[in-house]
Coordinates of C-alpha atoms and ligand atoms in Angstrom, one line a residue:
M195 CA 0.0 0.0 0.1
P196 CA 1.5 3.4 -0.4
S197 CA 2.5 5.2 2.6
E198 CA 0.0 8.1 2.4
R199 CA -3.0 5.6 2.3
K200 CA -1.7 4.0 5.5
P201 CA -3.5 4.7 8.5
L202 CA -1.4 7.6 10.3
V203 CA -0.6 6.9 14.1
W204 CA 0.5 9.5 16.3
I205 CA 3.2 8.7 18.7
T206 CA 3.4 11.0 21.6
G207 CA 6.6 11.7 24.0
A208 CA 8.8 10.7 20.8
G209 CA 11.8 12.6 22.2
G210 CA 11.5 10.5 25.0
L211 CA 12.6 6.8 25.9
I212 CA 9.9 4.8 24.8
G213 CA 8.3 7.1 22.1
R214 CA 11.8 6.8 20.3
Y215 CA 11.5 3.1 20.3
L216 CA 7.9 2.7 19.0
L217 CA 9.1 5.6 16.4
Q218 CA 11.8 3.5 15.1
S219 CA 10.6 -0.1 15.2
A220 CA 7.2 1.0 13.6
P221 CA 8.3 -0.3 9.9
R222 CA 9.4 -3.9 11.8
W223 CA 6.3 -4.1 13.7
A224 CA 3.8 -2.2 11.9
S225 CA 4.5 -1.7 8.3
D226 CA 0.7 -1.6 7.6
Y227 CA 0.7 2.0 9.7
R228 CA 1.9 5.4 9.0
A229 CA 4.1 6.6 12.2
Q230 CA 4.6 9.9 13.0
G231 CA 6.5 11.4 16.1
L232 CA 5.2 14.1 18.2
T233 CA 7.8 16.0 20.3
R234 CA 7.0 18.4 22.9
A235 CA 8.7 21.3 20.8
E236 CA 6.1 20.3 17.9
L237 CA 3.2 20.0 20.1
D238 CA 2.8 21.3 23.7
L239 CA 0.2 19.0 24.5
T240 CA -0.9 20.8 27.6
N241 CA -2.3 23.8 25.0
P242 CA -5.9 22.8 24.4
S243 CA -6.4 25.0 21.6
A244 CA -2.9 23.8 20.0
L245 CA -3.9 20.4 20.2
A246 CA -7.3 20.5 19.1
A247 CA -6.3 22.2 16.3
A248 CA -3.5 19.6 15.2
F249 CA -5.7 17.0 15.5
E250 CA -8.4 18.5 13.3
R251 CA -5.6 18.8 10.8
Q252 CA -4.1 15.7 10.8
Q253 CA -6.8 13.4 11.8
P254 CA -4.7 10.4 13.0
D255 CA -6.2 6.9 12.7
V256 CA -4.6 5.7 16.0
V257 CA -2.8 7.4 18.9
I258 CA -0.4 6.1 20.9
H259 CA 0.6 8.6 24.2
C260 CA 3.8 8.0 25.4
A261 CA 4.0 11.8 26.4
A262 CA 4.1 12.5 30.3
L263 CA 6.0 13.8 33.2
S264 CA 7.4 10.6 34.2
R265 CA 9.9 11.0 36.8
T266 CA 8.3 10.5 40.3
K267 CA 10.7 13.4 42.0
D268 CA 9.4 15.7 39.5
C269 CA 5.7 15.0 39.6
E270 CA 6.4 15.6 43.6
R271 CA 8.1 18.7 43.0
D272 CA 5.1 20.3 40.8
P273 CA 1.9 18.5 41.0
D274 CA 0.1 20.7 38.8
A275 CA 2.6 20.6 36.1
A276 CA 2.1 16.6 36.5
R277 CA -1.7 16.9 36.6
R278 CA -1.6 19.1 33.2
I279 CA 0.7 16.7 31.1
N280 CA -0.6 13.3 33.0
V281 CA -4.2 14.0 33.6
D282 CA -5.5 16.8 31.4
A283 CA -3.6 16.4 28.5
T284 CA -4.3 13.0 28.2
A285 CA -8.2 13.2 29.1
Q286 CA -8.1 15.8 26.2
L287 CA -6.3 13.5 23.6
A288 CA -8.5 10.3 24.7
D289 CA -11.9 12.7 24.4
L290 CA -10.6 13.8 20.7
A291 CA -9.7 10.1 19.8
R292 CA -13.0 8.8 21.4
D293 CA -13.8 6.9 18.1
R294 CA -10.6 5.0 16.9
P295 CA -7.8 3.8 18.9
F296 CA -6.2 4.9 21.2
L297 CA -3.4 3.7 23.9
F298 CA -2.2 5.3 27.2
V299 CA 1.3 3.7 28.3
S300 CA 0.4 3.9 32.5
S301 CA 2.4 2.7 35.3
A302 CA 2.6 0.0 37.7
E303 CA 3.0 3.2 40.3
V304 CA -0.5 3.1 40.8
F305 CA -0.2 0.2 43.2
D306 CA 1.3 0.8 46.7
G307 CA 3.9 -2.0 45.9
G308 CA 2.7 -4.1 49.1
K309 CA 2.2 -7.3 47.7
G310 CA 4.0 -7.7 44.3
W311 CA 2.7 -9.7 41.1
Y312 CA 0.2 -7.1 40.9
D313 CA -2.8 -8.6 38.0
E314 CA -5.5 -6.3 36.3
A315 CA -7.8 -7.1 39.0
D316 CA -5.7 -5.9 42.0
A317 CA -7.1 -2.8 43.2
P318 CA -4.6 0.0 42.9
A319 CA -3.7 2.2 45.8
P320 CA -1.0 5.0 44.8
I321 CA 1.7 6.7 47.4
N322 CA 3.0 9.1 45.2
V323 CA 1.8 12.0 43.3
Y324 CA 3.0 10.6 39.7
G325 CA 0.7 7.1 40.2
A326 CA -1.7 9.3 41.7
T327 CA -2.0 11.1 38.3
K328 CA -1.2 7.7 36.4
L329 CA -4.6 6.5 37.9
A330 CA -7.0 9.4 37.4
A331 CA -5.9 9.6 33.7
E332 CA -6.6 5.7 33.6
R333 CA -9.9 6.0 34.9
I334 CA -10.9 8.4 32.3
I335 CA -9.3 6.3 29.6
L336 CA -11.1 3.1 30.4
Q337 CA -14.3 4.8 30.1
N338 CA -14.3 4.1 26.7
V339 CA -14.3 0.3 25.8
G340 CA -12.6 1.1 22.4
H341 CA -9.3 2.3 24.5
T342 CA -6.4 0.5 25.8
V343 CA -4.4 0.9 29.0
V344 CA -1.0 -0.8 29.1
R345 CA 1.0 -0.5 32.7
I346 CA 4.5 -0.9 32.5
V347 CA 7.9 -1.1 35.3
L348 CA 11.2 -0.2 35.0
T349 CA 12.4 0.8 31.2
A350 CA 16.0 -0.2 30.0
G351 CA 16.8 1.8 27.0
T352 CA 19.2 4.1 25.2
S353 CA 17.5 7.8 24.7
L354 CA 18.4 10.4 22.1
L355 CA 20.5 12.7 24.8
H356 CA 21.3 9.5 26.9
D357 CA 19.7 10.8 29.8
R358 CA 16.3 9.1 30.2
S359 CA 16.3 5.4 31.1
F360 CA 17.0 4.3 34.8
V361 CA 20.3 2.5 33.2
E362 CA 21.6 6.0 31.7
D363 CA 21.0 7.6 34.9
M364 CA 23.0 5.3 36.7
C365 CA 26.3 5.1 34.2
R366 CA 26.2 9.0 34.4
A367 CA 25.9 9.1 37.7
A368 CA 29.0 6.8 38.1
R369 CA 31.0 8.3 35.4
A370 CA 30.2 11.7 37.4
G371 CA 31.8 9.8 40.5
S372 CA 29.1 9.0 42.5
F373 CA 28.2 6.0 44.6
L374 CA 24.5 4.4 43.6
T375 CA 22.9 2.9 46.9
L376 CA 20.7 0.3 45.5
Y377 CA 18.1 -1.4 47.9
A378 CA 18.4 -4.9 48.6
D379 CA 14.5 -4.8 49.4
E380 CA 12.8 -3.1 46.4
F381 CA 11.3 -4.7 43.6
R382 CA 10.8 -4.4 39.9
C383 CA 10.6 -6.4 37.0
P384 CA 12.4 -4.5 34.2
L385 CA 12.1 -4.7 30.5
P386 CA 14.1 -3.3 27.7
A387 CA 12.0 -0.8 26.0
G388 CA 12.4 -2.3 22.2
V389 CA 10.1 -5.1 24.1
I390 CA 7.9 -3.1 25.2
A391 CA 7.6 -1.1 22.0
R392 CA 7.1 -4.7 20.3
A393 CA 4.1 -5.3 22.7
I394 CA 2.3 -2.1 21.9
W395 CA 2.6 -2.5 18.2
E396 CA 0.9 -5.8 18.5
L397 CA -1.6 -4.9 20.7
I398 CA -2.4 -1.5 18.4
C399 CA -2.3 -4.1 15.0
G400 CA -4.3 -6.7 17.0
G401 CA -7.3 -4.3 17.8
R402 CA -7.2 -4.8 22.0
T403 CA -8.8 -3.0 23.9
G404 CA -9.0 -2.9 28.1
L405 CA -5.9 -2.8 30.5
Y406 CA -3.1 -5.1 30.3
H407 CA 0.0 -5.3 32.6
L408 CA 3.3 -5.9 30.6
G409 CA 6.4 -6.3 32.9
G410 CA 9.7 -8.5 32.9
R411 CA 9.0 -12.2 33.6
E412 CA 11.7 -11.6 36.2
R413 CA 11.1 -10.1 39.7
L414 CA 14.4 -8.5 40.7
S415 CA 15.6 -5.8 43.3
R416 CA 17.0 -2.8 42.7
W417 CA 20.7 -4.3 43.9
E418 CA 20.1 -7.5 41.7
I419 CA 19.6 -5.4 38.7
G420 CA 22.6 -3.5 39.3
Q421 CA 24.9 -6.8 39.6
L422 CA 23.4 -7.9 36.0
L423 CA 24.2 -4.6 34.6
L424 CA 28.1 -4.6 36.0
E425 CA 29.0 -7.2 33.0
W426 CA 27.8 -4.3 30.2
F427 CA 28.2 -1.2 31.7
P428 CA 31.9 -1.2 33.2
E429 CA 31.7 2.3 34.5
L430 CA 29.4 1.0 37.1
Q431 CA 32.3 -1.3 38.5
G432 CA 33.2 -0.1 42.0
R433 CA 30.3 2.3 42.5
L434 CA 27.4 0.4 43.6
V435 CA 26.4 0.2 47.4
K436 CA 23.8 -2.2 48.7
G437 CA 21.0 -0.4 50.7
S438 CA 17.7 -0.7 51.8
S439 CA 14.5 1.2 51.5
R440 CA 14.2 1.6 55.1
D441 CA 16.6 4.5 55.3
H442 CA 15.1 5.8 52.3
T443 CA 14.1 9.6 52.4
G444 CA 12.1 11.5 49.5
A445 CA 9.0 10.7 47.7
P446 CA 7.5 7.6 48.8
R447 CA 8.4 4.4 46.7
P448 CA 6.4 1.0 46.6
A449 CA 8.0 -1.4 47.5
D450 CA 7.2 -4.2 45.1
L451 CA 6.0 -3.4 41.6
S452 CA 6.0 -7.0 39.9
L453 CA 3.5 -7.6 37.4
S454 CA 1.8 -10.9 36.4
T455 CA 1.7 -10.7 32.8
T456 CA -0.6 -13.6 32.2
K457 CA -3.4 -11.4 30.5
I458 CA -1.3 -9.9 27.7
Q459 CA 1.0 -12.9 27.4
H460 CA -1.9 -14.9 25.8
V461 CA -2.3 -12.0 22.9
L462 CA 1.6 -11.6 22.3
S463 CA 3.0 -13.5 19.5
F464 CA 6.1 -14.0 21.6
P465 CA 7.1 -14.9 25.2
I466 CA 7.8 -12.0 27.6
P467 CA 11.4 -12.0 28.9
G468 CA 13.2 -11.4 32.2
M469 CA 16.3 -8.9 32.0
Q470 CA 18.4 -11.8 33.0
S471 CA 17.6 -14.1 30.4
W472 CA 17.1 -11.0 28.0
L473 CA 20.8 -9.9 28.7
G474 CA 22.1 -13.4 28.7
E475 CA 20.8 -13.6 25.3
R476 CA 22.4 -10.8 23.8
R477 CA 26.1 -11.7 24.6
G478 CA 28.2 -10.9 21.5
R479 CA 25.5 -8.6 19.7
G480 CA 27.1 -5.6 18.5
D481 CA 23.5 -3.8 18.3
D482 CA 21.5 -1.6 20.8
L483 CA 21.1 -4.1 23.7
W484 CA 17.6 -2.9 24.4
D485 CA 15.9 -3.1 21.0
Y486 CA 14.3 -6.3 19.8
P487 CA 16.3 -8.2 17.1
V488 CA 14.3 -8.7 13.6
P489 CA 13.3 -12.3 14.6
Ligands
NAP284 N1 10.5 4.6 31.5 C1 9.9 4.2 32.5 O1 10.4 3.0 33.0 C2 8.7 3.9 32.6 C3 7.5 3.1 33.6 C4 6.3 3.1 33.7 C5 5.7 4.0 32.9 N2 6.3 4.9 32.3 C6 5.4 5.7 31.3 O2 5.6 5.4 30.2 C7 5.5 6.5 29.1 C8 6.6 7.1 28.6 O3 7.6 6.9 29.4 P1 9.4 7.5 28.8 O4 10.2 6.7 29.7 O5 9.5 7.6 27.5 O6 9.3 8.7 29.6 P2 10.1 10.2 28.7 O7 11.5 9.6 28.2 O8 9.8 11.0 30.0 O9 9.5 10.9 27.7 C9 8.0 11.6 28.0 C10 8.2 12.8 26.8 O10 7.0 13.3 27.2 C11 7.4 14.5 26.6 N3 6.5 15.8 27.2 C12 6.0 15.8 28.5 N4 5.1 17.0 28.6 C13 4.9 17.4 27.4 C14 3.9 17.9 26.9 N5 3.4 19.0 27.6 N6 3.3 18.0 25.8 C15 4.3 17.4 24.6 N7 5.4 16.7 25.0 C16 5.5 16.4 26.5 C17 8.5 14.8 26.9 O11 9.4 16.0 26.4 P3 10.4 16.5 26.9 O12 11.6 15.8 26.0 O13 10.4 17.9 26.2 O14 10.7 16.5 28.3 C18 9.0 13.5 26.8 O15 9.8 13.6 25.4 C19 5.5 7.6 29.8 O16 3.4 7.5 30.1 C20 5.3 7.0 31.8 O17 4.8 7.4 32.5 C21 7.5 4.8 31.7

């Protein structure tokens, strides 16, 4: 099909970590679509009239919404800014896209982290501003049965300016001479950004709607994650310090955000990996560590 006749997919937050992987992997996983990334410089989503005008002009057939104030600390520092982009802009975009597919990337931070292995039926109970804004947006979006919410956890990836993913943050801090305290009693189920992008494209291409959890198969502590990364990022050598969340100060952090992926695994064509198995299979490969190779 000629490119201009393919359905147009808007990817918001295209200057960020996951938006970038979605955009670059579109030809691989969604060749029947025409993907267009939107950065903040191109369109500030918190400007309602600019957003409405751009939507009216371009009439995207599908929207994948990644734009957000995504750092917990930034949301605590400025809850109003967090609400404007994470809730208000999301609500407007979902309303503009009310009659077409709309996929919102949400977060396991909607949970309090008290039990782990959360599934889609578990009751959310956010303990920080970021989680509260993501949950408020989810509730608006899920009123539309044609729309989709995907909750993800810790994402490893390479961003344009190397300043977005937790791995990049760790490496930058280590290179600057800092020591990194990693909690041995805080658990996540990290996934590479390339896996998340592939899964999202499969949800879009398969017309999947409703709520899905997408996390890595392995539940790992922050300390264990750091140990795994040592082999790949030598700058971390000698810089990791084992700690406990009991000593944490600052924005509240859920202790265990592992996610059950039974529901999404049923609709995906590939097995969701764990971080450890993913890295094990990447040994000796020269490509982006966090991208999904062409099968
Ligand atoms: N990465 C993770 O570990 C993780 C975990 C759970 C959930 N999520 C969710 O996944 C989604 C994507 O995350 P990510 O890691 O790719 O985040 P990211 O790297 O911070 O990217 C978010 C993007 O949104 C853009 N943005 C912010 N405010 C905007 C506005 N007013 N108008 C237009 N664009 C705006 C940012 O622009 P600037 O570049 O100008 O700041 C940034 O490029 C987010 O919804 C996030 O909450 C991520």
